[in-house]
Amino acid sequence: MVDYGIEVLRPKLGRDGRDCYMKYLCLVYGEEKEMSAMTDDDCMAYDQALRNAGRCLASEALQPVHTATTVRVRDGKVSIRDGPFAETKEFLAGFYLIDAADLNEAMQIASGMPPAHVGSIEVRPVRELTSTTGERRRL
């Protein structure tokens, strides 16, 4: 088994007793031909290493872009279109939802993801939903 050098997540609580780690969504993009040439073995091994370290909250690979359907609602009318929203060379191939202390750590984790070698990984912080009354969504 490969050692990816991923630090095990240790509990880190703030003064309010809540978890201080942030969630980051790592969106995997690449050209379909290059992504389909990769085997799942490396991705599965890296994913397991993230999970063993307590870093991976969720991850999935997506079906090829030709299976996509785009749904829009404008002025109460539903519009459905086969294919992705935009015509691009690179497509959304999958995602990892991770816990990290900060953006630098999230980028470090993303740089180890096997698809980063043939495509790109977009790292975005997850925004917590809060109602207009200040209530947070319960998970």
mmCIF file of the C-alpha atoms, coordinates in Angstrom:
data_MODEL
# 
_entry.id   MODEL 
# 
loop_
_atom_site.group_PDB 
_atom_site.id 
_atom_site.type_symbol 
_atom_site.label_atom_id 
_atom_site.label_alt_id 
_atom_site.label_comp_id 
_atom_site.label_asym_id 
_atom_site.label_entity_id 
_atom_site.label_seq_id 
_atom_site.pdbx_PDB_ins_code 
_atom_site.Cartn_x 
_atom_site.Cartn_y 
_atom_site.Cartn_z 
_atom_site.occupancy 
_atom_site.B_iso_or_equiv 
_atom_site.pdbx_formal_charge 
_atom_site.auth_seq_id 
_atom_site.auth_comp_id 
_atom_site.auth_asym_id 
_atom_site.auth_atom_id 
_atom_site.pdbx_PDB_model_num 
ATOM 1   C CA . MET A 1 1   ? 0.000   0.000  0.000   1.00 0.00 ? 1   MET A CA 1 
ATOM 2   C CA . VAL A 1 2   ? 1.273   3.485  -0.891  1.00 0.00 ? 2   VAL A CA 1 
ATOM 3   C CA . ASP A 1 3   ? 1.885   5.970  1.929   1.00 0.00 ? 3   ASP A CA 1 
ATOM 4   C CA . TYR A 1 4   ? 0.416   9.257  0.747   1.00 0.00 ? 4   TYR A CA 1 
ATOM 5   C CA . GLY A 1 5   ? 1.659   11.147 3.819   1.00 0.00 ? 5   GLY A CA 1 
ATOM 6   C CA . ILE A 1 6   ? -1.799  12.396 4.760   1.00 0.00 ? 6   ILE A CA 1 
ATOM 7   C CA . GLU A 1 7   ? -1.883  13.606 8.353   1.00 0.00 ? 7   GLU A CA 1 
ATOM 8   C CA . VAL A 1 8   ? -4.567  11.979 10.484  1.00 0.00 ? 8   VAL A CA 1 
ATOM 9   C CA . LEU A 1 9   ? -7.299  14.426 11.455  1.00 0.00 ? 9   LEU A CA 1 
ATOM 10  C CA . ARG A 1 10  ? -7.159  15.206 15.169  1.00 0.00 ? 10  ARG A CA 1 
ATOM 11  C CA . PRO A 1 11  ? -10.119 16.750 17.000  1.00 0.00 ? 11  PRO A CA 1 
ATOM 12  C CA . LYS A 1 12  ? -9.802  20.526 16.956  1.00 0.00 ? 12  LYS A CA 1 
ATOM 13  C CA . LEU A 1 13  ? -12.595 22.341 18.769  1.00 0.00 ? 13  LEU A CA 1 
ATOM 14  C CA . GLY A 1 14  ? -13.213 26.063 19.077  1.00 0.00 ? 14  GLY A CA 1 
ATOM 15  C CA . ARG A 1 15  ? -14.299 27.920 22.210  1.00 0.00 ? 15  ARG A CA 1 
ATOM 16  C CA . ASP A 1 16  ? -17.919 27.118 21.428  1.00 0.00 ? 16  ASP A CA 1 
ATOM 17  C CA . GLY A 1 17  ? -17.129 23.393 21.334  1.00 0.00 ? 17  GLY A CA 1 
ATOM 18  C CA . ARG A 1 18  ? -17.724 23.147 17.580  1.00 0.00 ? 18  ARG A CA 1 
ATOM 19  C CA . ASP A 1 19  ? -15.359 21.536 15.112  1.00 0.00 ? 19  ASP A CA 1 
ATOM 20  C CA . CYS A 1 20  ? -12.867 24.108 13.752  1.00 0.00 ? 20  CYS A CA 1 
ATOM 21  C CA . TYR A 1 21  ? -12.071 22.259 10.545  1.00 0.00 ? 21  TYR A CA 1 
ATOM 22  C CA . MET A 1 22  ? -13.562 23.567 7.339   1.00 0.00 ? 22  MET A CA 1 
ATOM 23  C CA . LYS A 1 23  ? -15.129 21.528 4.596   1.00 0.00 ? 23  LYS A CA 1 
ATOM 24  C CA . TYR A 1 24  ? -13.715 21.906 1.103   1.00 0.00 ? 24  TYR A CA 1 
ATOM 25  C CA . LEU A 1 25  ? -15.159 20.543 -2.110  1.00 0.00 ? 25  LEU A CA 1 
ATOM 26  C CA . CYS A 1 26  ? -12.495 19.395 -4.538  1.00 0.00 ? 26  CYS A CA 1 
ATOM 27  C CA . LEU A 1 27  ? -14.003 19.294 -8.013  1.00 0.00 ? 27  LEU A CA 1 
ATOM 28  C CA . VAL A 1 28  ? -12.135 17.051 -10.456 1.00 0.00 ? 28  VAL A CA 1 
ATOM 29  C CA . TYR A 1 29  ? -11.988 18.335 -14.043 1.00 0.00 ? 29  TYR A CA 1 
ATOM 30  C CA . GLY A 1 30  ? -10.332 16.827 -17.083 1.00 0.00 ? 30  GLY A CA 1 
ATOM 31  C CA . GLU A 1 31  ? -10.634 15.872 -20.703 1.00 0.00 ? 31  GLU A CA 1 
ATOM 32  C CA . GLU A 1 32  ? -12.809 12.809 -21.082 1.00 0.00 ? 32  GLU A CA 1 
ATOM 33  C CA . LYS A 1 33  ? -10.272 10.847 -23.127 1.00 0.00 ? 33  LYS A CA 1 
ATOM 34  C CA . GLU A 1 34  ? -7.467  11.337 -20.590 1.00 0.00 ? 34  GLU A CA 1 
ATOM 35  C CA . MET A 1 35  ? -9.709  10.704 -17.569 1.00 0.00 ? 35  MET A CA 1 
ATOM 36  C CA . SER A 1 36  ? -11.134 7.505  -19.037 1.00 0.00 ? 36  SER A CA 1 
ATOM 37  C CA . ALA A 1 37  ? -7.585  6.244  -19.693 1.00 0.00 ? 37  ALA A CA 1 
ATOM 38  C CA . MET A 1 38  ? -6.876  6.320  -15.924 1.00 0.00 ? 38  MET A CA 1 
ATOM 39  C CA . THR A 1 39  ? -7.637  3.211  -13.908 1.00 0.00 ? 39  THR A CA 1 
ATOM 40  C CA . ASP A 1 40  ? -9.732  3.549  -10.772 1.00 0.00 ? 40  ASP A CA 1 
ATOM 41  C CA . ASP A 1 41  ? -7.057  1.791  -8.682  1.00 0.00 ? 41  ASP A CA 1 
ATOM 42  C CA . ASP A 1 42  ? -5.005  4.905  -7.825  1.00 0.00 ? 42  ASP A CA 1 
ATOM 43  C CA . CYS A 1 43  ? -8.118  6.982  -7.096  1.00 0.00 ? 43  CYS A CA 1 
ATOM 44  C CA . MET A 1 44  ? -9.525  4.265  -4.850  1.00 0.00 ? 44  MET A CA 1 
ATOM 45  C CA . ALA A 1 45  ? -6.238  3.941  -2.949  1.00 0.00 ? 45  ALA A CA 1 
ATOM 46  C CA . TYR A 1 46  ? -5.948  7.713  -2.410  1.00 0.00 ? 46  TYR A CA 1 
ATOM 47  C CA . ASP A 1 47  ? -9.595  7.899  -1.373  1.00 0.00 ? 47  ASP A CA 1 
ATOM 48  C CA . GLN A 1 48  ? -9.046  5.126  1.186   1.00 0.00 ? 48  GLN A CA 1 
ATOM 49  C CA . ALA A 1 49  ? -5.975  6.908  2.545   1.00 0.00 ? 49  ALA A CA 1 
ATOM 50  C CA . LEU A 1 50  ? -8.054  10.095 2.980   1.00 0.00 ? 50  LEU A CA 1 
ATOM 51  C CA . ARG A 1 51  ? -10.803 8.131  4.730   1.00 0.00 ? 51  ARG A CA 1 
ATOM 52  C CA . ASN A 1 52  ? -8.318  6.338  7.006   1.00 0.00 ? 52  ASN A CA 1 
ATOM 53  C CA . ALA A 1 53  ? -6.962  9.755  8.039   1.00 0.00 ? 53  ALA A CA 1 
ATOM 54  C CA . GLY A 1 54  ? -10.484 11.046 8.746   1.00 0.00 ? 54  GLY A CA 1 
ATOM 55  C CA . ARG A 1 55  ? -10.242 13.597 5.923   1.00 0.00 ? 55  ARG A CA 1 
ATOM 56  C CA . CYS A 1 56  ? -12.734 12.345 3.337   1.00 0.00 ? 56  CYS A CA 1 
ATOM 57  C CA . LEU A 1 57  ? -16.411 13.020 4.023   1.00 0.00 ? 57  LEU A CA 1 
ATOM 58  C CA . ALA A 1 58  ? -17.644 11.908 0.588   1.00 0.00 ? 58  ALA A CA 1 
ATOM 59  C CA . SER A 1 59  ? -16.295 11.227 -2.884  1.00 0.00 ? 59  SER A CA 1 
ATOM 60  C CA . GLU A 1 60  ? -17.688 9.982  -6.156  1.00 0.00 ? 60  GLU A CA 1 
ATOM 61  C CA . ALA A 1 61  ? -16.703 9.629  -9.784  1.00 0.00 ? 61  ALA A CA 1 
ATOM 62  C CA . LEU A 1 62  ? -19.268 10.737 -12.349 1.00 0.00 ? 62  LEU A CA 1 
ATOM 63  C CA . GLN A 1 63  ? -20.504 8.942  -15.444 1.00 0.00 ? 63  GLN A CA 1 
ATOM 64  C CA . PRO A 1 64  ? -19.251 10.265 -18.834 1.00 0.00 ? 64  PRO A CA 1 
ATOM 65  C CA . VAL A 1 65  ? -20.411 13.712 -19.897 1.00 0.00 ? 65  VAL A CA 1 
ATOM 66  C CA . HIS A 1 66  ? -22.799 12.365 -22.574 1.00 0.00 ? 66  HIS A CA 1 
ATOM 67  C CA . THR A 1 67  ? -25.009 11.021 -19.732 1.00 0.00 ? 67  THR A CA 1 
ATOM 68  C CA . ALA A 1 68  ? -25.569 14.514 -18.281 1.00 0.00 ? 68  ALA A CA 1 
ATOM 69  C CA . THR A 1 69  ? -28.890 16.348 -18.349 1.00 0.00 ? 69  THR A CA 1 
ATOM 70  C CA . THR A 1 70  ? -29.232 20.060 -17.573 1.00 0.00 ? 70  THR A CA 1 
ATOM 71  C CA . VAL A 1 71  ? -32.437 21.336 -15.940 1.00 0.00 ? 71  VAL A CA 1 
ATOM 72  C CA . ARG A 1 72  ? -33.378 25.033 -15.748 1.00 0.00 ? 72  ARG A CA 1 
ATOM 73  C CA . VAL A 1 73  ? -36.456 26.817 -14.502 1.00 0.00 ? 73  VAL A CA 1 
ATOM 74  C CA . ARG A 1 74  ? -37.098 30.333 -15.832 1.00 0.00 ? 74  ARG A CA 1 
ATOM 75  C CA . ASP A 1 75  ? -40.339 32.215 -15.285 1.00 0.00 ? 75  ASP A CA 1 
ATOM 76  C CA . GLY A 1 76  ? -41.936 29.000 -14.044 1.00 0.00 ? 76  GLY A CA 1 
ATOM 77  C CA . LYS A 1 77  ? -41.036 27.045 -17.186 1.00 0.00 ? 77  LYS A CA 1 
ATOM 78  C CA . VAL A 1 78  ? -38.862 23.937 -16.945 1.00 0.00 ? 78  VAL A CA 1 
ATOM 79  C CA . SER A 1 79  ? -36.275 23.501 -19.674 1.00 0.00 ? 79  SER A CA 1 
ATOM 80  C CA . ILE A 1 80  ? -34.403 20.212 -20.036 1.00 0.00 ? 80  ILE A CA 1 
ATOM 81  C CA . ARG A 1 81  ? -31.333 19.778 -22.232 1.00 0.00 ? 81  ARG A CA 1 
ATOM 82  C CA . ASP A 1 82  ? -29.234 16.689 -22.845 1.00 0.00 ? 82  ASP A CA 1 
ATOM 83  C CA . GLY A 1 83  ? -25.597 17.167 -22.003 1.00 0.00 ? 83  GLY A CA 1 
ATOM 84  C CA . PRO A 1 84  ? -23.725 19.500 -19.678 1.00 0.00 ? 84  PRO A CA 1 
ATOM 85  C CA . PHE A 1 85  ? -24.527 23.172 -19.113 1.00 0.00 ? 85  PHE A CA 1 
ATOM 86  C CA . ALA A 1 86  ? -21.565 24.433 -21.137 1.00 0.00 ? 86  ALA A CA 1 
ATOM 87  C CA . GLU A 1 87  ? -19.637 23.099 -24.103 1.00 0.00 ? 87  GLU A CA 1 
ATOM 88  C CA . THR A 1 88  ? -16.075 22.762 -22.863 1.00 0.00 ? 88  THR A CA 1 
ATOM 89  C CA . LYS A 1 89  ? -13.062 20.564 -23.468 1.00 0.00 ? 89  LYS A CA 1 
ATOM 90  C CA . GLU A 1 90  ? -12.729 19.723 -19.781 1.00 0.00 ? 90  GLU A CA 1 
ATOM 91  C CA . PHE A 1 91  ? -15.666 18.280 -17.895 1.00 0.00 ? 91  PHE A CA 1 
ATOM 92  C CA . LEU A 1 92  ? -16.582 17.616 -14.269 1.00 0.00 ? 92  LEU A CA 1 
ATOM 93  C CA . ALA A 1 93  ? -15.383 14.058 -13.627 1.00 0.00 ? 93  ALA A CA 1 
ATOM 94  C CA . GLY A 1 94  ? -16.012 13.721 -9.893  1.00 0.00 ? 94  GLY A CA 1 
ATOM 95  C CA . PHE A 1 95  ? -15.468 15.229 -6.470  1.00 0.00 ? 95  PHE A CA 1 
ATOM 96  C CA . TYR A 1 96  ? -13.990 14.765 -3.019  1.00 0.00 ? 96  TYR A CA 1 
ATOM 97  C CA . LEU A 1 97  ? -15.541 16.478 0.018   1.00 0.00 ? 97  LEU A CA 1 
ATOM 98  C CA . ILE A 1 98  ? -12.759 16.856 2.568   1.00 0.00 ? 98  ILE A CA 1 
ATOM 99  C CA . ASP A 1 99  ? -12.045 18.306 6.010   1.00 0.00 ? 99  ASP A CA 1 
ATOM 100 C CA . ALA A 1 100 ? -8.988  20.553 6.257   1.00 0.00 ? 100 ALA A CA 1 
ATOM 101 C CA . ALA A 1 101 ? -7.654  23.129 8.717   1.00 0.00 ? 101 ALA A CA 1 
ATOM 102 C CA . ASP A 1 102 ? -7.383  25.811 6.022   1.00 0.00 ? 102 ASP A CA 1 
ATOM 103 C CA . LEU A 1 103 ? -7.116  26.426 2.286   1.00 0.00 ? 103 LEU A CA 1 
ATOM 104 C CA . ASN A 1 104 ? -3.396  25.631 2.227   1.00 0.00 ? 104 ASN A CA 1 
ATOM 105 C CA . GLU A 1 105 ? -3.994  22.203 3.712   1.00 0.00 ? 105 GLU A CA 1 
ATOM 106 C CA . ALA A 1 106 ? -6.916  21.605 1.331   1.00 0.00 ? 106 ALA A CA 1 
ATOM 107 C CA . MET A 1 107 ? -4.691  22.479 -1.646  1.00 0.00 ? 107 MET A CA 1 
ATOM 108 C CA . GLN A 1 108 ? -2.000  20.129 -0.351  1.00 0.00 ? 108 GLN A CA 1 
ATOM 109 C CA . ILE A 1 109 ? -4.540  17.293 -0.146  1.00 0.00 ? 109 ILE A CA 1 
ATOM 110 C CA . ALA A 1 110 ? -5.881  18.162 -3.621  1.00 0.00 ? 110 ALA A CA 1 
ATOM 111 C CA . SER A 1 111 ? -2.376  18.084 -5.109  1.00 0.00 ? 111 SER A CA 1 
ATOM 112 C CA . GLY A 1 112 ? -2.108  14.411 -4.129  1.00 0.00 ? 112 GLY A CA 1 
ATOM 113 C CA . MET A 1 113 ? -5.297  13.407 -5.917  1.00 0.00 ? 113 MET A CA 1 
ATOM 114 C CA . PRO A 1 114 ? -4.401  11.184 -8.897  1.00 0.00 ? 114 PRO A CA 1 
ATOM 115 C CA . PRO A 1 115 ? -6.623  13.079 -11.400 1.00 0.00 ? 115 PRO A CA 1 
ATOM 116 C CA . ALA A 1 116 ? -4.541  16.231 -10.723 1.00 0.00 ? 116 ALA A CA 1 
ATOM 117 C CA . HIS A 1 117 ? -1.831  14.637 -12.886 1.00 0.00 ? 117 HIS A CA 1 
ATOM 118 C CA . VAL A 1 118 ? -4.003  14.586 -16.030 1.00 0.00 ? 118 VAL A CA 1 
ATOM 119 C CA . GLY A 1 119 ? -6.644  17.209 -15.244 1.00 0.00 ? 119 GLY A CA 1 
ATOM 120 C CA . SER A 1 120 ? -7.227  19.844 -12.593 1.00 0.00 ? 120 SER A CA 1 
ATOM 121 C CA . ILE A 1 121 ? -8.752  20.060 -9.124  1.00 0.00 ? 121 ILE A CA 1 
ATOM 122 C CA . GLU A 1 122 ? -10.833 23.109 -8.202  1.00 0.00 ? 122 GLU A CA 1 
ATOM 123 C CA . VAL A 1 123 ? -10.787 23.615 -4.414  1.00 0.00 ? 123 VAL A CA 1 
ATOM 124 C CA . ARG A 1 124 ? -13.693 25.566 -2.930  1.00 0.00 ? 124 ARG A CA 1 
ATOM 125 C CA . PRO A 1 125 ? -14.701 26.137 0.688   1.00 0.00 ? 125 PRO A CA 1 
ATOM 126 C CA . VAL A 1 126 ? -18.175 24.893 1.558   1.00 0.00 ? 126 VAL A CA 1 
ATOM 127 C CA . ARG A 1 127 ? -20.534 27.602 2.809   1.00 0.00 ? 127 ARG A CA 1 
ATOM 128 C CA . GLU A 1 128 ? -22.676 26.766 5.810   1.00 0.00 ? 128 GLU A CA 1 
ATOM 129 C CA . LEU A 1 129 ? -26.374 27.446 5.264   1.00 0.00 ? 129 LEU A CA 1 
ATOM 130 C CA . THR A 1 130 ? -27.865 29.917 7.762   1.00 0.00 ? 130 THR A CA 1 
ATOM 131 C CA . SER A 1 131 ? -31.499 31.062 7.772   1.00 0.00 ? 131 SER A CA 1 
ATOM 132 C CA . THR A 1 132 ? -32.513 34.709 7.946   1.00 0.00 ? 132 THR A CA 1 
ATOM 133 C CA . THR A 1 133 ? -33.173 34.144 11.668  1.00 0.00 ? 133 THR A CA 1 
ATOM 134 C CA . GLY A 1 134 ? -29.605 32.918 12.198  1.00 0.00 ? 134 GLY A CA 1 
ATOM 135 C CA . GLU A 1 135 ? -30.487 29.233 12.503  1.00 0.00 ? 135 GLU A CA 1 
ATOM 136 C CA . ARG A 1 136 ? -27.911 26.868 11.055  1.00 0.00 ? 136 ARG A CA 1 
ATOM 137 C CA . ARG A 1 137 ? -28.781 23.752 9.139   1.00 0.00 ? 137 ARG A CA 1 
ATOM 138 C CA . ARG A 1 138 ? -28.538 20.620 11.264  1.00 0.00 ? 138 ARG A CA 1 
ATOM 139 C CA . LEU A 1 139 ? -26.652 17.701 9.826   1.00 0.00 ? 139 LEU A CA 1 
# 
